[in-house]
Short mmCIF file of C-alpha atoms (C1' of nucleotides) in Angstrom, two decimals:
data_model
loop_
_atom_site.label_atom_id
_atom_site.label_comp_id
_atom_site.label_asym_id
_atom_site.label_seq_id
_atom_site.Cartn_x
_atom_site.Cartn_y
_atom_site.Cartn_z
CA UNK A 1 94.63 130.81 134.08
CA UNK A 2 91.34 129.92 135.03
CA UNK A 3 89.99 127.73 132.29
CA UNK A 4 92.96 124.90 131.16
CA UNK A 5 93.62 125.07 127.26
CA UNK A 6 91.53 122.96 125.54
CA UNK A 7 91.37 124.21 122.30
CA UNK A 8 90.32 122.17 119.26
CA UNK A 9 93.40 120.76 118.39
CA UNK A 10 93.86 120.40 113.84
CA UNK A 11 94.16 117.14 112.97
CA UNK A 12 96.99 117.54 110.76
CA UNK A 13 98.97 119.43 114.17
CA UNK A 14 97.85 115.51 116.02
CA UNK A 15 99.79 113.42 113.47
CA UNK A 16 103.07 115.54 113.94
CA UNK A 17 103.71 115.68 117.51
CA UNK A 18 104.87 111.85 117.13
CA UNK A 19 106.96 113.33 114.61
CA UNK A 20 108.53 116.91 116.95
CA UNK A 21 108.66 114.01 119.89
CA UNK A 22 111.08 111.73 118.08
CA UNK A 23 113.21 115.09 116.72
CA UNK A 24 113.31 116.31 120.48
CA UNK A 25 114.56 112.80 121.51
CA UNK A 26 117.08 113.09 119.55
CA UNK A 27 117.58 116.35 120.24
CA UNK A 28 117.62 115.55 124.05
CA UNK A 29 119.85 112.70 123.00
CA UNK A 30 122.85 114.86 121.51
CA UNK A 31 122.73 116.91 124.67
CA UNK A 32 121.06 119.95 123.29
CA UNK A 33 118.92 121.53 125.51
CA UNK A 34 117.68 124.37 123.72
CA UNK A 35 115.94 124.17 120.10
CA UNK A 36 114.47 127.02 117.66
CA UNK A 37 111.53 126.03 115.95
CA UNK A 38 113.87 126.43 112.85
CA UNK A 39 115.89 123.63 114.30
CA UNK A 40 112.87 121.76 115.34
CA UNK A 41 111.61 122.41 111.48
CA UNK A 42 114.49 121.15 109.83
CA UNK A 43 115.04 117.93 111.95
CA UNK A 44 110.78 117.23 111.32
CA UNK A 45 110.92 118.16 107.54
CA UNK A 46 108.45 121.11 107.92
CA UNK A 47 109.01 124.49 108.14
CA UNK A 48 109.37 127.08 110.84
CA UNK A 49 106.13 128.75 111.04
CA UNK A 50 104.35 125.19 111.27
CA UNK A 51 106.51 124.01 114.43
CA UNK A 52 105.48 127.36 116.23
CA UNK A 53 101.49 127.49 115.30
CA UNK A 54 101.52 123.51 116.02
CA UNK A 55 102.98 123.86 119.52
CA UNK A 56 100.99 127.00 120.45
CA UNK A 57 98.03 124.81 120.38
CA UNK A 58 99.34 123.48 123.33
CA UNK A 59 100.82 126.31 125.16
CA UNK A 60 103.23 128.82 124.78
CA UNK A 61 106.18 126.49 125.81
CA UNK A 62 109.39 128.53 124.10
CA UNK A 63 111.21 131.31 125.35
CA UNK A 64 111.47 134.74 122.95
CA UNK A 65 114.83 135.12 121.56
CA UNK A 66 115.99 131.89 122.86
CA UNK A 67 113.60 128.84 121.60
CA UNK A 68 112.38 125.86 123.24
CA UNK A 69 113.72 124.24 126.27
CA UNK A 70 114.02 120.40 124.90
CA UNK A 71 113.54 118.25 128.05
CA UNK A 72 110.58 120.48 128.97
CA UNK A 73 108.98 120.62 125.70
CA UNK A 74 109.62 116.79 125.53
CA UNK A 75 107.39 116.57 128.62
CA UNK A 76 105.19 118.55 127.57
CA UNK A 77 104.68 116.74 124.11
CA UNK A 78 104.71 112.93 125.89
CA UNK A 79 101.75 114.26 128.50
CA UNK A 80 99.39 115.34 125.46
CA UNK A 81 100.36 111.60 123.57
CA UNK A 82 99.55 109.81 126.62
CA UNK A 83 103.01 108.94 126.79
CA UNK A 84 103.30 109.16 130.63
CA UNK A 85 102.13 105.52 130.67
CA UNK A 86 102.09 102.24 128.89
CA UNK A 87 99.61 101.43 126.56
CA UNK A 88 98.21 97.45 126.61
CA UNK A 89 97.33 96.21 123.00
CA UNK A 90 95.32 93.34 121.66
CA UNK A 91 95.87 91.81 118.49
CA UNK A 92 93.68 89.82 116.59
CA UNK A 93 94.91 87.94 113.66
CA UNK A 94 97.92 85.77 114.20
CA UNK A 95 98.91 85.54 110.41
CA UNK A 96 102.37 86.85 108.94
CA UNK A 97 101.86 90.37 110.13
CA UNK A 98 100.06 89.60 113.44
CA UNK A 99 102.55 87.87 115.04
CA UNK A 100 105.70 89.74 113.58
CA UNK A 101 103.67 92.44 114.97
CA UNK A 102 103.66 90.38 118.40
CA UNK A 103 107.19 89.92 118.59
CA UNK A 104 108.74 93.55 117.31
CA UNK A 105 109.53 95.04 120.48
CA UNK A 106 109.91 98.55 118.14
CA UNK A 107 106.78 99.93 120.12
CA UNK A 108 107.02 98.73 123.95
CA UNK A 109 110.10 101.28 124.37
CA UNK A 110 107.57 104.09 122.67
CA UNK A 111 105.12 103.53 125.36
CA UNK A 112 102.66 100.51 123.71
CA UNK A 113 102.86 96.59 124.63
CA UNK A 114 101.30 94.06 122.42
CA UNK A 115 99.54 91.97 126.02
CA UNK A 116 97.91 89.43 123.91
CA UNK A 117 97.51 88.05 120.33
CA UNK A 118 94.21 86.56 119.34
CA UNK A 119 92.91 84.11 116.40
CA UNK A 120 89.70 82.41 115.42
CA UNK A 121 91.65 79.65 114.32
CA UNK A 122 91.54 76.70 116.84
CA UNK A 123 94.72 75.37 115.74
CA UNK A 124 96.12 77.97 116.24
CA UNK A 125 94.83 78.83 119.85
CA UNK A 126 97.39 77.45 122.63
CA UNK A 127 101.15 78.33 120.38
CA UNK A 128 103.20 80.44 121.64
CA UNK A 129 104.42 83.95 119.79
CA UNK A 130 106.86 85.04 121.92
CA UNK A 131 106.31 85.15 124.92
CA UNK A 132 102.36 84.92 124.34
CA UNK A 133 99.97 82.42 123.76
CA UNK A 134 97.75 83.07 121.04
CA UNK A 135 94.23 83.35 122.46
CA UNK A 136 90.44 82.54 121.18
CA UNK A 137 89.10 85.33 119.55
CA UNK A 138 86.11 84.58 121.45
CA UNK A 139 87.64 85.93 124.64
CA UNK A 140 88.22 89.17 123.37
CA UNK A 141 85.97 90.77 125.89
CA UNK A 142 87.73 88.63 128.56
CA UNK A 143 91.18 89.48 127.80
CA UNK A 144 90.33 93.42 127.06
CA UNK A 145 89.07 93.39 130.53
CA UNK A 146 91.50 91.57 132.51
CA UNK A 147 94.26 93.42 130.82
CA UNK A 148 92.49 96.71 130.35
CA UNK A 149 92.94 97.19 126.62
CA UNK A 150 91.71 100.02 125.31
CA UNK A 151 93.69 99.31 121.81
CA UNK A 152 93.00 97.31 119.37
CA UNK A 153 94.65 96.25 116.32
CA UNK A 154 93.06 94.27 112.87
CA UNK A 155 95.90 91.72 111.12
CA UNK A 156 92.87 89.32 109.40
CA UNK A 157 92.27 89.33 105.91
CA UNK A 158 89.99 91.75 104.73
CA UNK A 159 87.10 89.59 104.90
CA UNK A 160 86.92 88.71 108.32
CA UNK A 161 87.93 92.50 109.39
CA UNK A 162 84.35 94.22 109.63
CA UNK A 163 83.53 91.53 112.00
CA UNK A 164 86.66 91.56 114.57
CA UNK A 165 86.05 95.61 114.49
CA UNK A 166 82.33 94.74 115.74
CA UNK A 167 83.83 92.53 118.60
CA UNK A 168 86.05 95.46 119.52
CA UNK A 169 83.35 97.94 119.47
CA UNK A 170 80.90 95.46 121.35
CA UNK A 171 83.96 94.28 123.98
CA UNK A 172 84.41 98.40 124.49
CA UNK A 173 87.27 99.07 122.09
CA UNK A 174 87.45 102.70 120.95
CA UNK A 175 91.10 102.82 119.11
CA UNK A 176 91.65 100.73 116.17
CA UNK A 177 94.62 100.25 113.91
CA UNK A 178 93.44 98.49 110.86
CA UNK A 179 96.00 96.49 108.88
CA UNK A 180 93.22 95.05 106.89
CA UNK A 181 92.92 96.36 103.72
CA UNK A 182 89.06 96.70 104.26
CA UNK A 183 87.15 99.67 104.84
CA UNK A 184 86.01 99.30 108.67
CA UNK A 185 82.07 100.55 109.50
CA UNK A 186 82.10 101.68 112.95
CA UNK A 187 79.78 103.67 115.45
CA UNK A 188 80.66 107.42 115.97
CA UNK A 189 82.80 107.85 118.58
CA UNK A 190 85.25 104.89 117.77
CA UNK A 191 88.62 105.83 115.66
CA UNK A 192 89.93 103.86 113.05
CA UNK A 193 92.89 104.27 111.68
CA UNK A 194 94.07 102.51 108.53
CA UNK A 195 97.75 101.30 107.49
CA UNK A 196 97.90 100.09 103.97
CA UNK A 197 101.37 98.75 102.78
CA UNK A 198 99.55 98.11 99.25
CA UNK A 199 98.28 101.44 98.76
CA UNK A 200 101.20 103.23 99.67
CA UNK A 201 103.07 101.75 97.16
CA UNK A 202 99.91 102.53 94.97
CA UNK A 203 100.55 106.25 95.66
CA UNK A 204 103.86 106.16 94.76
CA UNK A 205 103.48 103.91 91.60
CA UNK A 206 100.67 106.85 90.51
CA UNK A 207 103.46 109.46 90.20
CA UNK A 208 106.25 107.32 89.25
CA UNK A 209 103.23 106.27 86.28
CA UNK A 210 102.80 110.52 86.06
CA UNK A 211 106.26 111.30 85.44
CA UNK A 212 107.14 109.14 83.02
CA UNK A 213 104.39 109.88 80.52
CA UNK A 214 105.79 113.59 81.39
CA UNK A 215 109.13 112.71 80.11
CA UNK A 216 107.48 110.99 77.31
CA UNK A 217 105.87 114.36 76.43
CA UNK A 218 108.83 116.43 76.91
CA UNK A 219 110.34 114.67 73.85
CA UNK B 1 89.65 115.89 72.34
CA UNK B 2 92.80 117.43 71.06
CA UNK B 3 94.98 118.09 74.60
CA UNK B 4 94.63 114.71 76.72
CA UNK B 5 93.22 115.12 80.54
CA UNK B 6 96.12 116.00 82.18
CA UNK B 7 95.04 118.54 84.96
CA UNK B 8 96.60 119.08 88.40
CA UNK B 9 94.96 115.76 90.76
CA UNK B 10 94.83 116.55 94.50
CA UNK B 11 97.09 114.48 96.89
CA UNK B 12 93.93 113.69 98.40
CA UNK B 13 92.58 112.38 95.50
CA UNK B 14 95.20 110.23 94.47
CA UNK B 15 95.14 108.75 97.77
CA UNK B 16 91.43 107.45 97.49
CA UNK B 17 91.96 105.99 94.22
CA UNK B 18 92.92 102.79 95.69
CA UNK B 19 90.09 102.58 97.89
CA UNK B 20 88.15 102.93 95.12
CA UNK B 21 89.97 100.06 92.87
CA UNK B 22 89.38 97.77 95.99
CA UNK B 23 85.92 98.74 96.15
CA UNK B 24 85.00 98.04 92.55
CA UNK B 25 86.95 95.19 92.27
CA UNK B 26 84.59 94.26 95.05
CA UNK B 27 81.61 95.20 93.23
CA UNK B 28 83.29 93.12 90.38
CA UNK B 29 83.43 90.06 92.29
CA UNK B 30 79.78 90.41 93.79
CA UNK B 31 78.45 90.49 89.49
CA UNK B 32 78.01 93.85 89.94
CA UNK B 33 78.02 95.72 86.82
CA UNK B 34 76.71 99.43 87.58
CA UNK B 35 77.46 101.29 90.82
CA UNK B 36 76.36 104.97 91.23
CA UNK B 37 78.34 107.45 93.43
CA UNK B 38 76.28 106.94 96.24
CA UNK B 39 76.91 103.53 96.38
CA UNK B 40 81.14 103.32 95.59
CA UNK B 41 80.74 106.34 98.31
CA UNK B 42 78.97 103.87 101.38
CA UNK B 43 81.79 101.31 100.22
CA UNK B 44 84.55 103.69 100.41
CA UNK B 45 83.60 105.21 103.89
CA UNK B 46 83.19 108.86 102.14
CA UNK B 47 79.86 110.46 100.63
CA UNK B 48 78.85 110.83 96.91
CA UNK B 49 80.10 114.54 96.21
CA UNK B 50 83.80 113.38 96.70
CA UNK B 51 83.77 110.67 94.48
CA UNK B 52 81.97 112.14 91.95
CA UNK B 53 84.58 115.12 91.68
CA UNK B 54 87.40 112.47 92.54
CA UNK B 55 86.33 110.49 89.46
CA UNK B 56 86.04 113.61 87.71
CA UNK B 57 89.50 114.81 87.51
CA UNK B 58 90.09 111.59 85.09
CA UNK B 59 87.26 111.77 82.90
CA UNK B 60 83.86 111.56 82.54
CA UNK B 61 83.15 107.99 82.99
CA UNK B 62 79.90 107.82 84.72
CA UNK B 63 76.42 108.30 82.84
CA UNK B 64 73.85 110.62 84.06
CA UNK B 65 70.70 108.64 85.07
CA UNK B 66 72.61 105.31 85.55
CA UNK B 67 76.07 105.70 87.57
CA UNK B 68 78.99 104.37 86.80
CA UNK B 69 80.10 101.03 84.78
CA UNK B 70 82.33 98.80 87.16
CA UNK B 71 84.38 96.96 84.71
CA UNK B 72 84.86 100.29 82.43
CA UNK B 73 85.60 102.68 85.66
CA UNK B 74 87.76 99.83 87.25
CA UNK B 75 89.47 99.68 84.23
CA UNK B 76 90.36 103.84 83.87
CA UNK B 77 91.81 103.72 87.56
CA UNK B 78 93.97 100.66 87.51
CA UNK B 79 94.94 102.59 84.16
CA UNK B 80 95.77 105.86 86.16
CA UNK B 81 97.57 104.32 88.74
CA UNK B 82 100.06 102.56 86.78
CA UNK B 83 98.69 98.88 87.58
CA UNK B 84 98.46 97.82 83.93
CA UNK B 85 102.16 96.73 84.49
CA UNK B 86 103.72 95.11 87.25
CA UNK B 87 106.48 97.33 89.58
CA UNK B 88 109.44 96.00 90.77
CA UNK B 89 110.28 96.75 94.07
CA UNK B 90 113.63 96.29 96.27
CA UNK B 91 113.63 96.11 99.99
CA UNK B 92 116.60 97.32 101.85
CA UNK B 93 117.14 96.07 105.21
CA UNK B 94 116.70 92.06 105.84
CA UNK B 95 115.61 92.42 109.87
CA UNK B 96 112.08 91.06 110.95
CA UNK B 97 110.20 93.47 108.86
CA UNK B 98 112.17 93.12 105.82
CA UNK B 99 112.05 89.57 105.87
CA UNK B 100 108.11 89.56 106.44
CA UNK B 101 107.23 91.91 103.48
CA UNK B 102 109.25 90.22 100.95
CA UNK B 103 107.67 86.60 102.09
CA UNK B 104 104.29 88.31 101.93
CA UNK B 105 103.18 88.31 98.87
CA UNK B 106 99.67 90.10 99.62
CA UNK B 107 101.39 92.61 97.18
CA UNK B 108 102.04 90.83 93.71
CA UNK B 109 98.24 90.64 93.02
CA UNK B 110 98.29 94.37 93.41
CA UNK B 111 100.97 94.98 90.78
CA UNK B 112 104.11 95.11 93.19
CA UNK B 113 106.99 92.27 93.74
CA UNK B 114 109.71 92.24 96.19
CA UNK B 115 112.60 90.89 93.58
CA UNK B 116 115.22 91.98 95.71
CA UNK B 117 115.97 92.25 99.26
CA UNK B 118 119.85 93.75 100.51
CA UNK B 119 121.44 94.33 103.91
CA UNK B 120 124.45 95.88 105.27
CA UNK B 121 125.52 92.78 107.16
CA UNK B 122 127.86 90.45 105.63
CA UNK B 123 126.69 87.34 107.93
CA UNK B 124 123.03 88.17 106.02
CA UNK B 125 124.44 88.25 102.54
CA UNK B 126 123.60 84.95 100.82
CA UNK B 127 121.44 83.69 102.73
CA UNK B 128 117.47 83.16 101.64
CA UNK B 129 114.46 84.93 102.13
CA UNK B 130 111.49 83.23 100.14
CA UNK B 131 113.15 82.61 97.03
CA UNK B 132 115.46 85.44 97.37
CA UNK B 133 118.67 85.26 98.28
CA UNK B 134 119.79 88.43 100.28
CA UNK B 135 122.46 90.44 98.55
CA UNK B 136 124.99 93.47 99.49
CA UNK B 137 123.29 96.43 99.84
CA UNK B 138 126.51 97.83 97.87
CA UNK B 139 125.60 96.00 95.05
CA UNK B 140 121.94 98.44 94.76
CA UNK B 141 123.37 99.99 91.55
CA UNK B 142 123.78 96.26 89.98
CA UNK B 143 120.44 95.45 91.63
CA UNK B 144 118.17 98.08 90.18
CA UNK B 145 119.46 98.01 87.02
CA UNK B 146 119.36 94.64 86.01
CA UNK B 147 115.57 94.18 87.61
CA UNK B 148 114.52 97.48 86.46
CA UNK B 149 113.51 98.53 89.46
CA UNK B 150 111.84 102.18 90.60
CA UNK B 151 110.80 101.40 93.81
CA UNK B 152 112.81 101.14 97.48
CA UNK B 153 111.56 100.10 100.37
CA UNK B 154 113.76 101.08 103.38
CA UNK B 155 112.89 98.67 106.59
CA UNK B 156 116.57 99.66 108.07
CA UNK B 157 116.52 100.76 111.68
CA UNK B 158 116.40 105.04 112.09
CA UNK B 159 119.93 104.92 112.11
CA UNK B 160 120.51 103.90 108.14
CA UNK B 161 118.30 105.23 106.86
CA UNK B 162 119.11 108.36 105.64
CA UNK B 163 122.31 106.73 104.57
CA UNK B 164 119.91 104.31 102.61
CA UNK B 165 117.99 106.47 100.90
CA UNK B 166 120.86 108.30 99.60
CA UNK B 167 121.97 105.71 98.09
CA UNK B 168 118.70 104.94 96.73
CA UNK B 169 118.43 108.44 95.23
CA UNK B 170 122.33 107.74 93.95
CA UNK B 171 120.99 104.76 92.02
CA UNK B 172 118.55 106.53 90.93
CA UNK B 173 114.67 105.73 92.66
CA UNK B 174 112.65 108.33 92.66
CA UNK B 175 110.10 106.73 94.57
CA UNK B 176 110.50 105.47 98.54
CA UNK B 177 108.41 103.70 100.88
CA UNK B 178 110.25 104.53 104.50
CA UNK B 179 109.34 101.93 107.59
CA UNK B 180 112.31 103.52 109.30
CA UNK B 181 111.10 106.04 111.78
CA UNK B 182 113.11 108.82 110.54
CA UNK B 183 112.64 112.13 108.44
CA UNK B 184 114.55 111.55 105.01
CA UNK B 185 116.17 114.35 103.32
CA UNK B 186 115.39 113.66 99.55
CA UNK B 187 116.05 115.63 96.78
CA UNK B 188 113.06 117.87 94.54
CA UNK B 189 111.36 115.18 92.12
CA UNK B 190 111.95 112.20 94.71
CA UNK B 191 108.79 110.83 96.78
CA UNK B 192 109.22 109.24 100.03
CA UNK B 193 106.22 107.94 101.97
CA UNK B 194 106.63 106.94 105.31
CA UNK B 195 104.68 104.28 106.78
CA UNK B 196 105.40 104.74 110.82
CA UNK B 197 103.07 102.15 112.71
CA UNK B 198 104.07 103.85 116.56
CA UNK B 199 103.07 107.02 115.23
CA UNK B 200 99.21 105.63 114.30
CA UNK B 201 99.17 104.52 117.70
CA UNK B 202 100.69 107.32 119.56
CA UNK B 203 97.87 109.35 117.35
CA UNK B 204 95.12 107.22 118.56
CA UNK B 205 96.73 107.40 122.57
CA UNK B 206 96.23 111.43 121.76
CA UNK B 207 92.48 110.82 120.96
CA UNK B 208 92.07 108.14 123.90
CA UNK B 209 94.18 110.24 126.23
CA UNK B 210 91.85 113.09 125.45
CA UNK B 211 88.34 111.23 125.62
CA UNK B 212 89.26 110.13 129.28
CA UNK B 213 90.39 113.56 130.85
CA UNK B 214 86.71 114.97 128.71
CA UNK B 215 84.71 112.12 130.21
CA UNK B 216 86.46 113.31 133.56
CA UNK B 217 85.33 116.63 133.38
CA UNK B 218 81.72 116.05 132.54
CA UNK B 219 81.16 114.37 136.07
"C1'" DA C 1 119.03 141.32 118.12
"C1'" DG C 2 116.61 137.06 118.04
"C1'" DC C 3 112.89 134.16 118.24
"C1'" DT C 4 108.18 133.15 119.74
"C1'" DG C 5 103.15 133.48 119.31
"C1'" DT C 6 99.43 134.68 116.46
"C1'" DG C 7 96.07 137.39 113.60
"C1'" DA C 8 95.44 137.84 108.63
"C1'" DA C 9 96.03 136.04 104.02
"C1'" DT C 10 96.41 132.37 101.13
"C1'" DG C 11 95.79 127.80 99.55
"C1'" DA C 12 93.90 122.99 99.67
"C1'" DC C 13 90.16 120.10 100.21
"C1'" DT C 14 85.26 119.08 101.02
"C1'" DT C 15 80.52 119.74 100.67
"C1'" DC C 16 76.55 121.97 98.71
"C1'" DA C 17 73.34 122.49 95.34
"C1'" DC C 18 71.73 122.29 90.96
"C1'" DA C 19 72.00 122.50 85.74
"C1'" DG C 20 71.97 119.23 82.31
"C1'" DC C 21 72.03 114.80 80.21
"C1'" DA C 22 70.30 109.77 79.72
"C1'" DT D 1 63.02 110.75 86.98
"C1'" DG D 2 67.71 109.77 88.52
"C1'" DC D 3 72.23 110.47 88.72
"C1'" DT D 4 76.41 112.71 87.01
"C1'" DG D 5 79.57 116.63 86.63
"C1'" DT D 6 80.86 120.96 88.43
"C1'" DG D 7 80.82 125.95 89.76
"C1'" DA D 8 80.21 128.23 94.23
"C1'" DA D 9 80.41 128.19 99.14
"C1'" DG D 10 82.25 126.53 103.13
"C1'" DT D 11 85.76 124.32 106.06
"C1'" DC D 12 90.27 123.07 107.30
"C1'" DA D 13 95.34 123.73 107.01
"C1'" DT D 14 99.48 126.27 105.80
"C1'" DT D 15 102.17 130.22 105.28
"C1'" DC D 16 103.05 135.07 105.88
"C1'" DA D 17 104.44 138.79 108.43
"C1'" DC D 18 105.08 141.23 112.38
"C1'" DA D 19 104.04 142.81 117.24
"C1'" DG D 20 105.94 141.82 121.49
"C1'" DC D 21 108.79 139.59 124.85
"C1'" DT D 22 113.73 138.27 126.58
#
DNA sequence: AGCTGTGAATGACTTCACAGCA
DNA sequence: TGCTGTGAAGTCATTCACAGCT
């Protein structure tokens, strides 16, 4: 009533509402308009009990005997992401992954836009990706302000990595997506958050490596 | 001595394995020939006490007094995680992401190769990717077997996927490595890990969402 | 009757702190 | 003396189980 819920939200609860948003869109999609957080559960791969503590972080946003309301909960979801409105990104690296990056519209229609794509390479500074034009990495405190970035996102090779995530943090930058497979050093206060193609596949190699020296065993 | 290692490893663990290869291969590269905990720890981004008891789940490979020896520890991990051997991976789904990770070959010097890459679409079918030429996703039985293969990679849109990994599971992979932003439905004793890049950022929009209505509140 | 919201119980992971070996 | 290896303690996350609302 008096005091607005601010709770400290778990971690773990963070990294699934991307997840309950996407069910609920699809959800909202089919034309249901009511969900159970059974329904919800199935749809998000988790069970039951997880749905209802995650979302009570938040509120109590389902009706008793009936379930959630989908558009509202949908709302209610998209406020807490930041999802109300649009989220300007800077890349820097223009390699493979940078510019596919650049041009995969996957991410405008979930609310972030890729506003400019950055390189220390001189020859590559002036071509077009897109419908950008791949920047000095020099302006990065330039381009953050003029287009009020406040993410940032790593596609260099590991070695230059550490140093792009110092311009960031120097230009203001406070959200990082590494791609880099690097481990990034930065002041408290700034979030990084790795995505490593390699060690995925690692992970999965590790239990695939597991089970068949269980197999072996069996025998 | 008589029963080999072979106790329960956290998720958690396994996870920072690889961080740990790429750190000592770093150390490896630098000359370095003895690391303590302390040290792998400031390289890994975590503190001592976790990978001591990481490392310890293996073995004991360090010596008291001394720390660890790089090549010799180096060697034990790439040894746990499978990457004595190389793993043959297929990608299903030849759109822009597809295409990227099987011409990026950032992967075979970590023990993983793309040797096959399939799509749905007809007008796809034959033509190349790399050196691969892109083949009928209904030919994934033919596929795996003749390359051997244990790992999918599904880069299909939402849509497919499902329909994808069912196949893959048909074929029999056990282990999946989901771009598609979609929950899979897998049987017990299959692995899917899902590598959603909107949902990192939507994760960091939470966090920078949240430090702006804090900062808000303080003034 | 059905389903949420949530304390209490359990389980997973991390950190502490130190015995014990080189 | 210095650093590992590991029980014990502490923290974080999940699941249970049920009171309480519709």
């Amino acid at each position: 009533m008096s005091s607005p819920r601010r709770r400290v939200i778990p971690e773990a609860t963070i990294a699934r509402l991307p997840i309950y948003q996407r069910c609920l869109l699809e959800l909202e999609a089919g034309g249901r308009t009511k969900a159970s957080s059974e329904q919800l559960a199935e749809l998000a791969g988790v069970n039951g009990a997880k749905v209802r503590k995650d979302l009570s972080y938040f509120g109590t946003y389902g009706t008793r005997g009936v379930g959630y309301d989908v558009p509202h909960l949908l709302h209610e979801i998209r406020r807490e992401l930041g999802m109300t409105h649009d989220w300007p990104c800077v890349i820097v690296g223009a390699g493979n992954l940078g510019t596919a990056l650049a041009k995969f519209g996957g991410f405008t229609d979930r609310g972030f836009s890729v506003v400019a794509i950055m390189d220390v390479d001189e020859s590559k500074v002036g071509q077009k990706v897109g419908a950008l034009t791949i920047r000095h990495e020099d302006d990065l405190a330039d381009v953050v302000a003029e287009l009020d970035i406040s993410i940032g996102i790593i596609t260099t090779t590991a070695g230059a990595a550490q140093d792009v995530a110092d311009q960031m943090v120097e230009v203001g930058i406070r959200s990082i997506l590494n791609f880099a497979p690097a481990t990034l050093d930065v002041p408290f206060g700034v979030l990084v958050r790795d995505v490593d193609v390699a060690i995925e596949l690692q992970i999965l190699a590790f239990h695939e490596e597991r089970r068949v020296l269980s197999e072996a065993e069996i025998v």
